[in-house]
């Protein structure tokens, strides 16, 4: 079949790039994360714990920095098994702080261990998903922002989450971190109206 005989509308449709949220770069890893994870509701306890740790590790850095290191984080932190992390002793901490594959910040590494211990305390009486999802009433908040500049960095819900997590002993859980966590785990859907995922029904 010659090019001239191809339906013109198909050529035009296939040549148009997908529109994504304004924070997404052209890095394939970032695109994959945006398209398949960010803003999608997560209810698995261990994955929710993992993301809370990684959002804390991001503090002061860009998310792509953490995202590029995520697989190595999973390897050296026992796939974010809180039962194992909670038992880390000084030798393991030193190994982690000497590992160039993660962010070698003593406070952040220690926060993973403390947060694992707090996780175990929380989950003695309830699912971790119920603990974190309570701040949005148990169901996703679907926002309708037109552009990235309209998206907040904190909300009353993230303020409440941060206050409670701090009270319960978690580390690196300020309101900005908590809101990014809510966005990442789909507690809030902040895909802007022009994003192809919002147009596809997400």
PDB file of C-alpha atoms in Angstrom, residues 7 33 58 89 103 107 113-114 131 139 145 190 197 202:
ATOM      1  CA  UNK A   7      -5.996   7.152   5.750  1.00  0.00           C
ATOM      2  CA  UNK A  33       6.640   6.507  36.024  1.00  0.00           C
ATOM      3  CA  UNK A  58      13.726  13.033  47.995  1.00  0.00           C
ATOM      4  CA  UNK A  89      21.981  -2.565  63.381  1.00  0.00           C
ATOM      5  CA  UNK A 103      21.517   9.005  48.896  1.00  0.00           C
ATOM      6  CA  UNK A 107      19.393  11.266  58.803  1.00  0.00           C
ATOM      7  CA  UNK A 113      14.788   2.354  60.028  1.00  0.00           C
ATOM      8  CA  UNK A 114      12.743   4.471  62.428  1.00  0.00           C
ATOM      9  CA  UNK A 131      -3.757   4.441  58.403  1.00  0.00           C
ATOM     10  CA  UNK A 139     -10.991   7.348  48.519  1.00  0.00           C
ATOM     11  CA  UNK A 145      -6.175  21.617  37.564  1.00  0.00           C
ATOM     12  CA  UNK A 190      -3.331  15.751  40.153  1.00  0.00           C
ATOM     13  CA  UNK A 197      -4.258  10.121  31.096  1.00  0.00           C
ATOM     14  CA  UNK A 202      -7.863   8.367  34.891  1.00  0.00           C
TER      15      UNK A 202
END
